[in-house]
Short mmCIF file of C-alpha atoms and ligand atoms in Angstrom, two decimals:
data_model
loop_
_atom_site.label_atom_id
_atom_site.label_comp_id
_atom_site.label_asym_id
_atom_site.label_seq_id
_atom_site.Cartn_x
_atom_site.Cartn_y
_atom_site.Cartn_z
CA MET A 1 -0.01 0.01 0.01
CA ASN A 2 1.42 3.37 -0.82
CA ASN A 3 -1.84 5.45 -0.16
CA GLU A 4 -0.39 8.22 -2.16
CA VAL A 5 -1.87 10.56 -4.77
CA PRO A 6 0.04 9.93 -8.04
CA ASN A 7 2.05 12.95 -9.17
CA HIS A 8 1.73 12.19 -12.89
CA VAL A 9 -1.24 10.35 -14.41
CA ALA A 10 -1.27 9.37 -18.09
CA ILE A 11 -4.36 8.11 -20.01
CA ILE A 12 -4.86 6.17 -23.21
CA MET A 13 -8.40 7.29 -24.02
CA ASP A 14 -9.50 4.27 -26.11
CA GLY A 15 -12.82 2.96 -27.26
CA ASN A 16 -14.43 6.00 -28.82
CA GLY A 17 -15.06 4.25 -32.11
CA ARG A 18 -16.55 1.16 -30.51
CA TRP A 19 -18.71 3.24 -28.20
CA ALA A 20 -20.26 4.97 -31.25
CA GLN A 21 -20.64 1.78 -33.40
CA LYS A 22 -22.53 0.01 -30.49
CA ARG A 23 -25.07 2.74 -30.71
CA GLY A 24 -25.32 2.70 -34.57
CA LEU A 25 -23.60 6.13 -34.73
CA LYS A 26 -20.56 7.32 -36.72
CA ARG A 27 -17.21 6.80 -35.09
CA THR A 28 -16.81 10.56 -35.02
CA LYS A 29 -19.71 10.85 -32.46
CA GLY A 30 -17.58 8.74 -30.14
CA HIS A 31 -14.78 11.29 -30.43
CA GLN A 32 -17.15 14.15 -29.70
CA LYS A 33 -18.39 12.43 -26.54
CA GLY A 34 -14.70 11.54 -25.71
CA ALA A 35 -13.84 15.26 -25.83
CA GLU A 36 -16.57 16.04 -23.25
CA VAL A 37 -15.33 13.32 -21.01
CA LEU A 38 -11.71 14.66 -21.15
CA LYS A 39 -13.00 18.11 -20.21
CA LYS A 40 -14.60 16.71 -17.11
CA ILE A 41 -11.77 14.47 -16.17
CA SER A 42 -9.09 17.12 -16.67
CA GLU A 43 -10.89 19.40 -14.14
CA TYR A 44 -11.27 16.45 -11.73
CA VAL A 45 -7.61 15.54 -11.95
CA TYR A 46 -6.25 18.90 -10.78
CA ASP A 47 -8.90 19.11 -7.99
CA LYS A 48 -7.42 15.80 -6.68
CA LYS A 49 -4.08 17.53 -6.40
CA ILE A 50 -2.53 15.48 -9.20
CA LYS A 51 0.20 17.79 -10.70
CA VAL A 52 0.65 16.25 -14.17
CA LEU A 53 -1.89 14.79 -16.73
CA SER A 54 -0.76 13.35 -19.99
CA VAL A 55 -3.30 12.19 -22.55
CA PHE A 56 -2.88 10.34 -25.91
CA ALA A 57 -4.90 12.45 -28.44
CA PHE A 58 -3.51 11.26 -31.79
CA SER A 59 -0.76 8.82 -32.59
CA THR A 60 1.60 8.97 -35.59
CA GLU A 61 -0.20 5.80 -36.69
CA ASN A 62 -3.62 7.47 -36.56
CA TRP A 63 -3.00 9.17 -39.95
CA LYS A 64 -3.87 5.69 -41.50
CA ARG A 65 -7.50 6.18 -40.58
CA ASP A 66 -10.16 7.35 -43.10
CA LYS A 67 -9.65 10.96 -44.18
CA GLU A 68 -13.11 11.79 -42.82
CA GLU A 69 -12.18 10.64 -39.36
CA VAL A 70 -8.77 12.32 -39.37
CA ASP A 71 -10.28 15.61 -40.60
CA TYR A 72 -12.95 15.34 -37.93
CA LEU A 73 -10.41 14.85 -35.16
CA MET A 74 -8.26 17.81 -36.42
CA ASN A 75 -11.29 20.14 -36.36
CA LEU A 76 -12.39 18.78 -33.02
CA PHE A 77 -8.90 19.53 -31.57
CA ILE A 78 -9.08 23.14 -32.89
CA LYS A 79 -12.62 23.65 -31.43
CA VAL A 80 -11.88 21.95 -28.11
CA PHE A 81 -8.59 23.74 -27.63
CA LYS A 82 -10.51 27.07 -28.03
CA LYS A 83 -13.07 26.41 -25.43
CA ASN A 84 -12.91 23.16 -23.36
CA PHE A 85 -9.93 23.96 -21.20
CA ASP A 86 -10.70 27.34 -19.82
CA SER A 87 -11.32 26.05 -16.33
CA ILE A 88 -7.97 24.36 -16.03
CA LYS A 89 -6.23 27.43 -17.44
CA GLU A 90 -7.97 29.36 -14.64
CA LYS A 91 -6.68 26.86 -12.15
CA GLY A 92 -3.22 27.84 -13.32
CA VAL A 93 -2.38 24.72 -15.32
CA LYS A 94 0.32 24.93 -18.00
CA ILE A 95 -0.60 23.23 -21.24
CA VAL A 96 2.09 21.61 -23.37
CA PHE A 97 2.18 19.31 -26.42
CA SER A 98 4.28 16.28 -27.22
CA GLY A 99 4.73 15.07 -30.75
CA LEU A 100 6.03 15.92 -34.22
CA LYS A 101 4.90 19.12 -35.94
CA ASP A 102 5.02 17.68 -39.42
CA LYS A 103 1.67 16.87 -41.23
CA LEU A 104 -0.30 19.02 -38.78
CA SER A 105 -2.18 21.94 -40.52
CA ASP A 106 -1.43 25.61 -39.91
CA LYS A 107 -4.84 25.90 -38.15
CA VAL A 108 -4.03 23.12 -35.70
CA LEU A 109 -0.56 24.45 -35.07
CA LYS A 110 -1.97 27.84 -34.46
CA ALA A 111 -4.62 26.54 -31.89
CA MET A 112 -1.74 24.56 -30.17
CA ASP A 113 0.48 27.70 -30.08
CA GLU A 114 -2.30 29.81 -28.54
CA MET A 115 -2.82 27.31 -25.75
CA THR A 116 0.85 27.02 -24.91
CA SER A 117 1.68 30.73 -25.05
CA GLU A 118 -1.37 31.61 -23.01
CA THR A 119 -0.43 29.20 -20.30
CA LYS A 120 3.34 29.23 -20.41
CA ASN A 121 3.91 30.98 -17.06
CA ASN A 122 1.37 28.83 -15.12
CA GLU A 123 2.83 26.79 -12.29
CA ASN A 124 -0.14 24.88 -10.68
CA GLY A 125 0.13 21.75 -12.86
CA ILE A 126 0.87 20.49 -16.29
CA PHE A 127 -1.54 19.18 -18.91
CA ASN A 128 0.54 17.38 -21.62
CA ILE A 129 -1.38 16.54 -24.80
CA CYS A 130 0.28 13.91 -27.03
CA LEU A 131 -0.65 14.83 -30.59
CA ASN A 132 1.00 13.37 -33.70
CA TYR A 133 2.98 11.44 -31.05
CA GLY A 134 4.96 8.19 -31.01
CA GLY A 135 7.13 7.06 -28.01
CA GLN A 136 9.82 5.72 -30.23
CA ASP A 137 9.94 8.91 -32.24
CA GLU A 138 10.31 10.86 -28.99
CA ILE A 139 13.37 8.82 -27.98
CA VAL A 140 14.87 9.14 -31.53
CA GLU A 141 14.39 12.87 -31.51
CA ALA A 142 15.98 13.15 -28.10
CA THR A 143 18.90 11.00 -29.30
CA LYS A 144 19.46 13.31 -32.26
CA LYS A 145 19.48 16.47 -30.07
CA ILE A 146 22.05 14.88 -27.64
CA ALA A 147 24.22 13.60 -30.57
CA LYS A 148 24.22 17.22 -31.85
CA GLU A 149 25.43 18.51 -28.55
CA VAL A 150 28.23 15.99 -28.55
CA GLN A 151 29.16 16.95 -32.13
CA ASN A 152 29.16 20.62 -31.18
CA GLY A 153 31.41 19.79 -28.22
CA THR A 154 28.87 21.25 -25.67
CA LEU A 155 28.31 17.77 -24.07
CA ASP A 156 30.71 14.98 -23.37
CA ILE A 157 29.64 11.36 -23.87
CA SER A 158 30.44 10.62 -20.17
CA GLU A 159 27.80 13.22 -19.19
CA ILE A 160 25.05 11.40 -20.87
CA ASN A 161 22.63 9.96 -18.30
CA SER A 162 18.82 9.46 -17.77
CA LYS A 163 18.42 13.13 -16.71
CA VAL A 164 19.98 14.30 -19.93
CA LEU A 165 17.67 11.97 -21.86
CA SER A 166 14.57 13.31 -19.88
CA LYS A 167 15.61 16.91 -20.61
CA ASN A 168 15.73 16.19 -24.31
CA MET A 169 12.29 14.63 -24.61
CA PHE A 170 9.53 16.67 -26.21
CA ASN A 171 8.80 18.05 -22.66
CA ASN A 172 10.88 17.49 -19.56
CA LEU A 173 8.13 15.74 -17.48
CA PRO A 174 8.40 13.79 -14.28
CA PRO A 175 8.03 10.02 -14.49
CA ILE A 176 4.49 8.61 -14.83
CA ASP A 177 3.11 7.04 -11.67
CA LEU A 178 -0.20 5.76 -13.02
CA MET A 179 -1.15 4.93 -16.52
CA ILE A 180 -4.90 4.24 -17.32
CA ARG A 181 -6.04 2.54 -20.48
CA THR A 182 -9.71 2.21 -21.24
CA SER A 183 -11.63 -0.18 -23.41
CA GLY A 184 -10.16 -3.52 -22.40
CA GLU A 185 -6.96 -3.41 -24.46
CA PHE A 186 -3.78 -4.46 -22.68
CA ARG A 187 -1.12 -2.68 -24.72
CA ILE A 188 1.12 0.41 -24.28
CA SER A 189 0.81 1.29 -28.08
CA ASN A 190 4.06 3.29 -28.23
CA PHE A 191 2.73 5.73 -25.66
CA MET A 192 5.42 7.59 -23.54
CA LEU A 193 7.73 4.73 -23.42
CA TRP A 194 10.45 6.57 -21.62
CA GLN A 195 8.26 8.14 -18.88
CA LEU A 196 6.34 4.90 -18.21
CA ALA A 197 9.41 3.06 -16.98
CA TYR A 198 8.14 2.43 -13.32
CA ALA A 199 4.46 3.40 -13.83
CA GLU A 200 1.64 1.33 -12.31
CA LEU A 201 -0.69 0.16 -15.09
CA TYR A 202 -4.51 0.17 -14.72
CA PHE A 203 -6.65 -1.28 -17.42
CA THR A 204 -10.53 -1.11 -17.43
CA ASP A 205 -13.10 -2.46 -19.89
CA VAL A 206 -14.99 0.83 -19.69
CA LEU A 207 -14.93 2.64 -23.09
CA TRP A 208 -13.51 6.15 -22.93
CA PRO A 209 -16.89 7.96 -23.64
CA ASP A 210 -18.32 6.07 -20.59
CA PHE A 211 -15.45 7.02 -18.34
CA ASN A 212 -16.20 9.37 -15.47
CA GLU A 213 -14.99 10.58 -12.04
CA GLU A 214 -16.17 7.41 -10.35
CA GLU A 215 -14.10 5.28 -12.71
CA PHE A 216 -11.10 7.52 -12.19
CA ASP A 217 -11.46 7.05 -8.46
CA LYS A 218 -11.36 3.29 -8.94
CA ALA A 219 -8.05 3.65 -10.76
CA LEU A 220 -6.74 5.91 -7.86
CA ASP A 221 -7.87 3.36 -5.26
CA SER A 222 -6.07 0.64 -7.22
CA PHE A 223 -2.97 2.74 -7.40
CA GLY A 224 -3.22 3.41 -3.61
CA LYS A 225 -3.05 -0.38 -2.91
CA ARG A 226 0.01 -1.09 -5.10
CA ASP A 227 3.28 -1.77 -3.48
CA ARG A 228 5.85 0.23 -5.42
CA ARG A 229 9.41 -1.02 -4.93
CA PHE A 230 11.16 0.52 -8.04
CA GLY A 231 13.28 -2.65 -8.34
CA ALA A 232 14.40 -2.64 -4.62
CA VAL A 233 13.45 -5.28 -2.02
CA LYS A 234 11.14 -4.11 0.62
CA LYS A 235 12.50 -4.19 4.16
C1 FPP B 301 -9.00 6.17 -29.41
O1 FPP B 301 -10.28 5.56 -29.65
C2 FPP B 301 -9.15 7.61 -29.48
C3 FPP B 301 -8.60 8.44 -30.29
C4 FPP B 301 -7.74 7.99 -31.42
C5 FPP B 301 -8.80 9.96 -30.21
C6 FPP B 301 -8.85 10.52 -28.85
C7 FPP B 301 -9.55 11.78 -28.95
C8 FPP B 301 -10.33 12.38 -28.03
C9 FPP B 301 -10.74 11.71 -26.74
C10 FPP B 301 -10.95 13.66 -28.38
C11 FPP B 301 -10.52 14.81 -27.52
C12 FPP B 301 -9.07 14.90 -27.32
C13 FPP B 301 -8.35 16.12 -27.08
C14 FPP B 301 -7.02 16.08 -26.70
C15 FPP B 301 -9.08 17.39 -27.06
P1 FPP B 301 -10.49 4.82 -31.01
O2 FPP B 301 -11.00 5.63 -31.97
O3 FPP B 301 -9.25 4.07 -31.37
O4 FPP B 301 -11.61 3.69 -30.57
P2 FPP B 301 -11.85 2.25 -31.06
O5 FPP B 301 -10.57 1.49 -30.62
O6 FPP B 301 -13.10 1.83 -30.43
O7 FPP B 301 -11.90 2.27 -32.53
#
């Protein structure tokens, strides 16, 4: 039992498509409902004194979906970034993005820029949105940045350690304590591989559009009962 509140919670918000299909609706309706759920959960998280929330909004593999669904998601992001996160901004949460900039339209990039510049001085928490994101890409990009520093002579190979790696990720975030994945899939799916090293994993059958505060509390309860040893032997 650690009985602690996790510092960094990460969520793979899975099951939007299946939620919609089960109701005879278009998959996009599931994303629309999913965005409403994220708004509520993001507010709840910071009320619970959790400092960092990371969410998987769009993976580098999601471009393979039908154009209609990809376009819908991109427009949803623009809309949602403009209005859904006002309350967490007011709570003093800083919003950051992790992912590659390529392939994203100017409109999406502008909406992202507005969110980050508006909240850049906030210090009460971090909301990290993984968009056009892949965990292996993140490590590859960090490796390139570090290699460049070595090449320029500003860093010696002997100075490379896990802190240096963390600093060169898309954002320098603390390790993830609790990772939640909805919809009954037991995979990591290339999500935040570096930051998940010692995370406790929580899987639920609930589809993301049906997820709510009560389900989030179940994940927190489960986390509170875990015995975290970080590779050591408990005395
Ligand atoms: C996975 O469900 C979900 C996504 C690929 C999109 C997640 C996006 C949202 C929750 C919308 C709001 C997000 C932000 C950051 C504003 P799926 O489509 O893979 O579902 P399936 O496995 O049932 O097909």
